[in-house]
Amino acid sequence: MMNQNNSMKNFLIGTAAGLAVGAVTALLFAPKAGKELRRDIADGTQQAYDSTCKVASQVTESTAKMARQVGSQTASIAGKAKDTLGSVNPWGKSKEQTDSPQGDNMSVVS
């Protein structure tokens, strides 16, 4: 899932960069008057800015979604680990044995 999001992000970034380079190249090689060329460059710059903001917003949204998923999975795993460790007695006796009165007798086995 993370690889697919990474691929989509890379594709969108590449597309935005390609559009920007193509637009600037087309504007610089088109025969236009200075004022008209500057207006076209400004329009192209605004379009590139808008598309970059859109991509950044999508990346931010995807990152936040993945962070929420990782957080909930981490909490779930931590809860399971805590439950598992809570049922383990370091003295090798089951919880029932340590709760019973016989479990308190400490005898040495040789």
Coordinates of C-alpha atoms in Angstrom, one line a residue:
M1 CA 0.0 0.0 0.0
M2 CA 2.8 2.4 0.9
N3 CA 4.6 1.5 -2.3
Q4 CA 1.5 2.4 -4.4
N5 CA 1.1 5.8 -2.6
N6 CA 4.8 6.4 -3.2
S7 CA 4.5 5.6 -6.9
M8 CA 1.4 7.9 -7.2
K9 CA 3.2 10.7 -5.5
N10 CA 6.3 10.3 -7.8
F11 CA 4.0 10.2 -10.8
L12 CA 2.2 13.4 -9.8
I13 CA 5.4 15.3 -9.0
G14 CA 6.9 14.2 -12.4
T15 CA 3.8 15.3 -14.2
A16 CA 3.8 18.7 -12.5
A17 CA 7.5 19.2 -13.3
G18 CA 7.0 18.1 -16.9
L19 CA 4.1 20.5 -17.4
A20 CA 6.0 23.4 -16.0
V21 CA 9.1 22.8 -18.1
G22 CA 7.0 22.2 -21.2
A23 CA 5.0 25.4 -20.6
V24 CA 8.1 27.6 -20.1
T25 CA 9.8 26.1 -23.2
A26 CA 6.7 26.7 -25.3
L27 CA 6.4 30.3 -24.1
L28 CA 10.1 31.1 -24.7
F29 CA 10.1 29.8 -28.2
A30 CA 6.8 31.3 -29.3
P31 CA 7.1 34.5 -31.3
K32 CA 5.2 37.1 -29.1
A33 CA 5.6 40.6 -28.0
G34 CA 7.4 41.3 -24.7
K35 CA 4.3 42.4 -22.8
E36 CA 2.2 39.4 -24.1
L37 CA 5.1 37.0 -23.3
R38 CA 5.4 38.3 -19.8
R39 CA 1.7 37.8 -19.2
D40 CA 1.9 34.3 -20.6
I41 CA 4.8 33.5 -18.3
A42 CA 2.9 34.9 -15.3
D43 CA -0.1 32.8 -16.2
G44 CA 2.1 29.7 -16.7
T45 CA 3.8 30.4 -13.3
Q46 CA 0.4 30.7 -11.6
Q47 CA -0.8 27.4 -13.2
A48 CA 2.4 25.6 -12.0
Y49 CA 1.9 27.1 -8.5
D50 CA -1.7 25.9 -8.4
S51 CA -0.8 22.4 -9.6
T52 CA 2.1 22.2 -7.1
C53 CA -0.3 23.2 -4.3
K54 CA -2.8 20.6 -5.3
V55 CA -0.1 17.9 -5.4
A56 CA 1.2 19.0 -2.0
S57 CA -2.3 18.9 -0.6
Q58 CA -2.7 15.3 -1.9
V59 CA 0.6 14.2 -0.5
T60 CA -0.2 15.8 2.9
E61 CA -3.6 14.1 3.0
S62 CA -2.1 10.7 2.1
T63 CA 0.7 11.1 4.7
A64 CA -1.9 12.0 7.4
K65 CA -4.0 9.0 6.5
M66 CA -1.0 6.7 6.7
A67 CA 0.1 8.2 10.0
R68 CA -3.4 7.5 11.5
Q69 CA -3.3 3.9 10.2
V70 CA 0.2 3.3 11.6
G71 CA -0.9 4.9 14.9
S72 CA -4.0 2.7 15.3
Q73 CA -2.0 -0.4 14.3
T74 CA 0.7 0.4 16.8
A75 CA -1.8 0.9 19.6
S76 CA -3.4 -2.4 18.8
I77 CA -0.1 -4.2 18.7
A78 CA 1.0 -2.6 22.0
G79 CA -2.3 -3.7 23.6
K80 CA -1.8 -7.2 22.5
A81 CA 1.8 -7.2 23.7
K82 CA 0.7 -5.8 27.1
D83 CA -1.9 -8.5 27.4
T84 CA 0.6 -11.2 26.5
L85 CA 3.2 -9.9 28.9
G86 CA 0.6 -9.5 31.7
S87 CA -0.2 -13.2 31.6
V88 CA 3.5 -14.3 31.9
N89 CA 5.0 -14.8 35.3
P90 CA 8.7 -14.4 35.6
W91 CA 9.0 -17.3 38.1
G92 CA 7.7 -19.9 35.6
K93 CA 4.4 -20.5 37.4
S94 CA 1.0 -20.1 35.9
K95 CA -1.2 -17.2 37.2
E96 CA -3.4 -19.8 39.0
Q97 CA -0.5 -21.3 40.9
T98 CA 0.7 -17.9 42.1
D99 CA -2.8 -16.9 43.2
S100 CA -3.3 -20.1 45.2
P101 CA -2.0 -20.6 48.8
Q102 CA 0.2 -23.5 47.7
G103 CA 2.0 -21.2 45.2
D104 CA 3.5 -19.3 48.1
N105 CA 5.6 -22.2 49.3
M106 CA 9.1 -21.8 48.1
S107 CA 10.9 -25.2 47.9
V108 CA 14.3 -26.0 46.6
V109 CA 14.4 -28.8 44.1
S110 CA 17.8 -30.5 43.7

